mmCIF file of C-alpha atoms in Angstrom:
data_model
loop_
_atom_site.group_PDB
_atom_site.id
_atom_site.type_symbol
_atom_site.label_atom_id
_atom_site.label_comp_id
_atom_site.label_asym_id
_atom_site.label_seq_id
_atom_site.Cartn_x
_atom_site.Cartn_y
_atom_site.Cartn_z
ATOM 1 C CA MET A 1 15.558 -11.585 -12.654
ATOM 2 C CA SER A 2 12.509 -9.392 -12.412
ATOM 3 C CA PHE A 3 14.496 -6.298 -13.503
ATOM 4 C CA THR A 4 14.726 -5.005 -17.006
ATOM 5 C CA GLU A 5 18.213 -4.559 -18.465
ATOM 6 C CA ARG A 6 18.196 -0.882 -17.597
ATOM 7 C CA LEU A 7 17.989 -1.633 -13.880
ATOM 8 C CA VAL A 8 20.429 -4.515 -13.975
ATOM 9 C CA VAL A 9 23.282 -2.155 -14.952
ATOM 10 C CA VAL A 10 22.524 0.645 -12.400
ATOM 11 C CA PRO A 11 25.832 1.702 -10.955
ATOM 12 C CA LEU A 12 26.421 2.117 -7.203
ATOM 13 C CA CYS A 13 28.182 5.153 -5.797
ATOM 14 C CA LYS A 14 31.561 4.681 -4.162
ATOM 15 C CA GLY A 15 31.319 3.627 -0.535
ATOM 16 C CA PHE A 16 27.650 2.677 -0.820
ATOM 17 C CA ILE A 17 26.430 0.737 2.216
ATOM 18 C CA LEU A 18 23.077 -0.966 2.176
ATOM 19 C CA PRO A 19 20.982 0.201 5.148
ATOM 20 C CA GLN A 20 19.306 -2.157 7.645
ATOM 21 C CA PHE A 21 15.639 -2.159 6.944
ATOM 22 C CA THR A 22 12.539 -3.068 8.978
ATOM 23 C CA GLN A 23 11.251 -6.207 7.278
ATOM 24 C CA TYR A 24 7.775 -6.263 5.713
ATOM 25 C CA ASN A 25 6.201 -9.737 5.854
ATOM 26 C CA ASP A 26 2.770 -9.030 4.317
ATOM 27 C CA THR A 27 1.202 -7.528 7.443
ATOM 28 C CA GLY A 28 1.144 -3.891 8.402
ATOM 29 C CA ASP A 29 0.692 -0.686 6.339
ATOM 30 C CA PRO A 30 2.602 -0.972 3.023
ATOM 31 C CA ILE A 31 2.628 2.839 2.596
ATOM 32 C CA LYS A 32 4.400 3.270 5.909
ATOM 33 C CA HIS A 33 6.901 0.596 4.925
ATOM 34 C CA LEU A 34 7.685 2.453 1.712
ATOM 35 C CA GLN A 35 8.128 5.711 3.638
ATOM 36 C CA GLY A 36 10.525 4.055 6.081
ATOM 37 C CA PHE A 37 12.427 2.426 3.145
ATOM 38 C CA LEU A 38 12.870 5.652 1.340
ATOM 39 C CA ALA A 39 13.904 7.558 4.435
ATOM 40 C CA LYS A 40 16.890 5.192 4.820
ATOM 41 C CA MET A 41 17.742 4.921 1.123
ATOM 42 C CA THR A 42 17.869 8.666 0.420
ATOM 43 C CA ILE A 43 20.646 9.000 3.007
ATOM 44 C CA THR A 44 22.889 6.696 1.000
ATOM 45 C CA SER A 45 21.799 7.383 -2.620
ATOM 46 C CA ASN A 46 19.722 9.642 -4.794
ATOM 47 C CA ASN A 47 19.269 7.187 -7.585
ATOM 48 C CA PRO A 48 15.783 5.615 -7.957
ATOM 49 C CA GLY A 49 17.342 2.720 -9.829
ATOM 50 C CA VAL A 50 19.296 1.783 -6.709
ATOM 51 C CA TYR A 51 16.064 1.929 -4.681
ATOM 52 C CA ALA A 52 14.471 -0.564 -7.020
ATOM 53 C CA ASN A 53 17.480 -2.926 -6.717
ATOM 54 C CA ALA A 54 17.511 -2.640 -2.911
ATOM 55 C CA PHE A 55 13.803 -2.916 -2.197
ATOM 56 C CA SER A 56 13.750 -6.753 -1.971
ATOM 57 C CA ASN A 57 16.107 -6.476 0.966
ATOM 58 C CA SER A 58 13.317 -4.889 2.998
ATOM 59 C CA LEU A 59 10.937 -7.833 2.474
ATOM 60 C CA SER A 60 10.568 -11.176 4.199
ATOM 61 C CA ASP A 61 8.294 -14.226 4.364
ATOM 62 C CA LYS A 62 5.186 -13.941 2.127
ATOM 63 C CA ALA A 63 6.091 -10.481 0.882
ATOM 64 C CA LEU A 64 9.500 -11.693 -0.319
ATOM 65 C CA ASP A 65 7.935 -14.772 -1.879
ATOM 66 C CA TRP A 66 5.619 -12.491 -3.859
ATOM 67 C CA TYR A 67 8.496 -10.313 -5.044
ATOM 68 C CA MET A 68 10.609 -13.256 -6.129
ATOM 69 C CA ALA A 69 7.684 -14.694 -8.119
ATOM 70 C CA LEU A 70 7.236 -11.553 -10.257
ATOM 71 C CA PRO A 71 7.490 -12.165 -14.003
ATOM 72 C CA LEU A 72 10.885 -11.865 -15.699
ATOM 73 C CA LYS A 73 11.842 -8.277 -16.583
ATOM 74 C CA SER A 74 8.596 -6.933 -15.188
ATOM 75 C CA ILE A 75 10.267 -4.239 -13.048
ATOM 76 C CA ASP A 76 11.631 -1.228 -14.869
ATOM 77 C CA SER A 77 11.629 1.477 -12.119
ATOM 78 C CA TYR A 78 11.308 1.989 -8.403
ATOM 79 C CA GLN A 79 7.941 3.778 -8.847
ATOM 80 C CA GLN A 80 6.642 0.708 -10.694
ATOM 81 C CA THR A 81 7.879 -1.477 -7.860
ATOM 82 C CA ALA A 82 6.111 0.689 -5.292
ATOM 83 C CA ASP A 83 2.835 0.660 -7.259
ATOM 84 C CA MET A 84 2.892 -3.107 -7.578
ATOM 85 C CA PHE A 85 3.725 -3.468 -3.918
ATOM 86 C CA ILE A 86 0.719 -1.318 -2.789
ATOM 87 C CA ALA A 87 -1.555 -3.054 -5.265
ATOM 88 C CA LYS A 88 -0.637 -6.401 -3.729
ATOM 89 C CA PHE A 89 -0.714 -5.467 -0.047
ATOM 90 C CA GLY A 90 -3.033 -2.412 -0.039
ATOM 91 C CA SER A 91 -5.801 -4.325 1.766
ATOM 92 C CA SER A 92 -3.642 -4.144 4.891
ATOM 93 C CA ILE A 93 -4.153 -0.361 4.872
ATOM 94 C CA GLN A 94 -7.870 -0.776 5.556
ATOM 95 C CA GLU A 95 -7.199 -3.410 8.207
ATOM 96 C CA HIS A 96 -4.970 -1.121 10.160
ATOM 97 C CA GLN A 97 -7.420 1.790 9.836
ATOM 98 C CA ASP A 98 -9.989 -0.507 11.431
ATOM 99 C CA GLU A 99 -7.532 -1.466 14.192
ATOM 100 C CA ARG A 100 -7.051 2.276 14.916
ATOM 101 C CA ALA A 101 -10.786 2.736 15.014
ATOM 102 C CA LEU A 102 -10.889 -0.086 17.524
ATOM 103 C CA MET A 103 -8.300 1.660 19.650
ATOM 104 C CA ASP A 104 -10.046 5.039 19.447
ATOM 105 C CA ILE A 105 -13.605 3.955 20.253
ATOM 106 C CA GLN A 106 -15.083 5.709 23.321
ATOM 107 C CA GLN A 107 -18.337 5.161 25.260
ATOM 108 C CA GLY A 108 -20.620 8.170 24.995
ATOM 109 C CA PRO A 109 -21.646 10.058 28.142
ATOM 110 C CA ASN A 110 -25.212 8.668 28.042
ATOM 111 C CA GLU A 111 -24.477 5.554 26.022
ATOM 112 C CA SER A 112 -25.562 2.171 27.388
ATOM 113 C CA LEU A 113 -23.081 -0.556 27.868
ATOM 114 C CA ARG A 114 -25.004 -2.751 25.375
ATOM 115 C CA SER A 115 -24.701 -0.060 22.679
ATOM 116 C CA TYR A 116 -20.957 0.464 23.328
ATOM 117 C CA HIS A 117 -20.308 -3.291 23.235
ATOM 118 C CA LYS A 118 -22.245 -3.617 19.939
ATOM 119 C CA ARG A 119 -20.290 -0.768 18.301
ATOM 120 C CA TYR A 120 -17.025 -2.354 19.439
ATOM 121 C CA ASN A 121 -18.000 -5.764 18.018
ATOM 122 C CA ASP A 122 -19.102 -4.207 14.724
ATOM 123 C CA ILE A 123 -15.624 -2.801 14.260
ATOM 124 C CA LEU A 124 -14.071 -6.067 15.402
ATOM 125 C CA LEU A 125 -15.901 -8.001 12.685
ATOM 126 C CA THR A 126 -14.250 -5.821 9.955
ATOM 127 C CA ILE A 127 -10.806 -6.991 11.010
ATOM 128 C CA PRO A 128 -10.145 -10.408 9.461
ATOM 129 C CA GLN A 129 -7.224 -11.570 11.703
ATOM 130 C CA VAL A 130 -7.333 -9.798 15.012
ATOM 131 C CA ASN A 131 -5.487 -11.146 18.017
ATOM 132 C CA ASN A 132 -7.810 -12.023 20.891
ATOM 133 C CA GLN A 133 -5.505 -10.299 23.348
ATOM 134 C CA VAL A 134 -5.602 -7.097 21.294
ATOM 135 C CA ALA A 135 -9.402 -7.351 21.168
ATOM 136 C CA TYR A 136 -10.055 -7.266 24.931
ATOM 137 C CA MET A 137 -7.085 -4.940 25.677
ATOM 138 C CA ASP A 138 -8.646 -2.286 23.426
ATOM 139 C CA PHE A 139 -12.149 -2.644 24.933
ATOM 140 C CA TYR A 140 -11.905 -1.271 28.424
ATOM 141 C CA PRO A 141 -9.856 1.936 27.859
ATOM 142 C CA GLY A 142 -12.873 3.423 26.030
ATOM 143 C CA LEU A 143 -15.297 2.653 28.861
ATOM 144 C CA THR A 144 -16.564 5.383 31.100
ATOM 145 C CA TYR A 145 -15.372 4.843 34.616
ATOM 146 C CA GLY A 146 -17.466 2.360 36.529
ATOM 147 C CA LYS A 147 -17.526 -1.082 38.152
ATOM 148 C CA LEU A 148 -16.917 -2.938 34.895
ATOM 149 C CA LYS A 149 -13.887 -0.911 33.893
ATOM 150 C CA LYS A 150 -12.438 -1.303 37.390
ATOM 151 C CA ALA A 151 -13.074 -5.036 37.307
ATOM 152 C CA LEU A 152 -11.370 -5.514 33.894
ATOM 153 C CA VAL A 153 -8.363 -3.526 35.071
ATOM 154 C CA LEU A 154 -8.009 -5.615 38.257
ATOM 155 C CA GLU A 155 -8.687 -8.972 36.542
ATOM 156 C CA THR A 156 -7.896 -8.965 32.811
ATOM 157 C CA PRO A 157 -9.946 -11.478 30.748
ATOM 158 C CA LEU A 158 -7.849 -14.301 29.140
ATOM 159 C CA SER A 159 -9.915 -14.345 25.946
ATOM 160 C CA LYS A 160 -12.462 -12.469 23.917
ATOM 161 C CA ASP A 161 -15.150 -14.949 24.909
ATOM 162 C CA GLU A 162 -14.474 -14.375 28.568
ATOM 163 C CA LEU A 163 -14.661 -10.636 27.987
ATOM 164 C CA THR A 164 -18.039 -11.009 26.256
ATOM 165 C CA ALA A 165 -19.420 -13.117 29.125
ATOM 166 C CA ARG A 166 -18.383 -10.630 31.710
ATOM 167 C CA VAL A 167 -19.767 -7.690 29.790
ATOM 168 C CA ARG A 168 -23.116 -9.395 29.412
ATOM 169 C CA GLN A 169 -23.373 -9.758 33.214
ATOM 170 C CA TYR A 170 -22.929 -5.982 33.647
ATOM 171 C CA VAL A 171 -25.319 -5.238 30.773
ATOM 172 C CA GLU A 172 -28.050 -7.231 32.548
ATOM 173 C CA VAL A 173 -27.410 -5.407 35.795
ATOM 174 C CA GLU A 174 -27.470 -1.970 34.105
ATOM 175 C CA GLU A 175 -30.680 -2.683 32.238
ATOM 176 C CA LEU A 176 -32.358 -4.043 35.377
ATOM 177 C CA LYS A 177 -31.491 -0.826 37.212
ATOM 178 C CA ASN A 178 -32.755 1.313 34.356
ATOM 179 C CA LYS A 179 -36.041 -0.691 34.305
ATOM 180 C CA GLU A 180 -36.454 -0.245 38.076
ATOM 181 C CA SER A 181 -35.717 3.479 37.777
ATOM 182 C CA HIS A 182 -38.284 3.865 34.954
ATOM 183 C CA THR A 183 -40.887 1.950 37.019
ATOM 184 C CA LYS A 184 -40.278 4.269 40.027
ATOM 185 C CA ASP A 185 -40.559 7.371 37.894
ATOM 186 C CA LEU A 186 -43.782 6.112 36.432
ATOM 187 C CA ARG A 187 -45.143 5.334 39.868
ATOM 188 C CA ASP A 188 -44.217 8.872 41.094
ATOM 189 C CA VAL A 189 -46.102 10.407 38.184
ATOM 190 C CA ILE A 190 -49.268 8.400 38.982
ATOM 191 C CA VAL A 191 -49.041 9.420 42.651
ATOM 192 C CA ARG A 192 -48.697 13.087 41.765
ATOM 193 C CA LYS A 193 -51.717 12.933 39.461
ATOM 194 C CA ARG A 194 -53.809 11.298 42.148
ATOM 195 C CA ASN A 195 -52.784 13.899 44.701
ATOM 196 C CA ARG A 196 -53.731 16.727 42.327
ATOM 197 C CA SER A 197 -57.152 15.177 41.704
ATOM 198 C CA LYS A 198 -57.826 14.989 45.545
ATOM 199 C CA SER A 199 -56.752 18.570 46.308
ATOM 200 C CA PRO A 200 -59.626 21.144 46.705
ATOM 201 C CA LYS A 201 -60.362 23.334 43.758
ATOM 202 C CA LYS A 202 -59.384 26.975 44.152
ATOM 203 C CA THR A 203 -62.224 29.508 43.953
ATOM 204 C CA PRO A 204 -61.758 32.091 41.210
ATOM 205 C CA VAL A 205 -60.600 35.522 42.490
ATOM 206 C CA TRP A 206 -63.767 37.407 41.487
ATOM 207 C CA ASP A 207 -65.914 34.740 43.116
ATOM 208 C CA ARG A 208 -63.954 35.174 46.353
ATOM 209 C CA ILE A 209 -64.381 38.932 46.264
ATOM 210 C CA HIS A 210 -68.109 38.667 45.642
ATOM 211 C CA ARG A 211 -68.426 36.123 48.458
ATOM 212 C CA ASP A 212 -66.469 38.348 50.869
ATOM 213 C CA ARG A 213 -68.550 41.400 50.016
ATOM 214 C CA GLY A 214 -71.709 39.404 50.486
ATOM 215 C CA SER A 215 -70.604 38.402 53.975
ATOM 216 C CA LEU A 216 -70.245 42.011 55.149
ATOM 217 C CA LYS A 217 -72.896 43.422 57.509
ATOM 218 C CA LYS A 218 -74.958 46.373 56.483
ATOM 219 C CA SER A 219 -73.267 48.547 59.065
ATOM 220 C CA ASP A 220 -69.938 47.619 57.569
ATOM 221 C CA HIS A 221 -71.105 48.764 54.141
ATOM 222 C CA MET A 222 -72.262 52.049 55.602
ATOM 223 C CA SER A 223 -68.962 52.521 57.375
ATOM 224 C CA ILE A 224 -67.061 51.835 54.191
ATOM 225 C CA HIS A 225 -69.183 54.299 52.181
ATOM 226 C CA HIS A 226 -68.822 56.916 54.996
ATOM 227 C CA ARG A 227 -65.042 56.636 54.981
ATOM 228 C CA ARG A 228 -65.046 56.764 51.127
ATOM 229 C CA GLY A 229 -67.116 59.958 51.224
ATOM 230 C CA TRP A 230 -64.771 61.486 53.864
ATOM 231 C CA TYR A 231 -61.753 60.632 51.665
ATOM 232 C CA ASP A 232 -63.344 62.129 48.528
ATOM 233 C CA ALA A 233 -64.131 65.307 50.431
ATOM 234 C CA ARG A 234 -60.552 65.651 51.623
ATOM 235 C CA VAL A 235 -59.004 64.934 48.234
ATOM 236 C CA PHE A 236 -61.463 66.564 45.804
ATOM 237 C CA GLY A 237 -62.915 69.208 48.063
ATOM 238 C CA ASN A 238 -66.518 68.004 47.759
#
């Protein structure tokens, strides 16, 4: 037995019934498993010693093999059991955090398909044992709506490799369109510059005034001065 003598003699309350537990088999979040285990145990008992005795009933497969292989009299409390359990299977916590990150990934408003696919694959590489079906099922929900997303919904890829091949096709199309658009914009800029260089230069304002005054006839100058004198006489009384 892995229990110390103190735990071996823990009494059970009258009418105690062992709850039915969700089995932990070395995959999944160990902290969530402990939370679920305690939620059921606290309904039937308030004795941590009972929790320690019952914990093995919530394990299966590799997790149960680990528990049964613990050294003799190495477990003296439920808290010690929980600490050892997390120390053994704690790596699964990070794996599931990565899986959540995979599910939450979203393509940015102006993000290219190539960039989004790379970010997705970077997260995918951090998950040691990911199911291929999970991999491609999590990819398209984060895509902005477009032809690729519609195509993946209508015809789901059968493997991660198939998904990658289809994404690459759309990446090539997207980048070709962007290149053509950039070329067109550059061509438009060149045309505008050429048109500006061909347009006649505008004559400065004062040069136009001087030119216009120079084109007046002498009689026009006299008429202007005559009217100016008449205006001054009316206004200033000269």
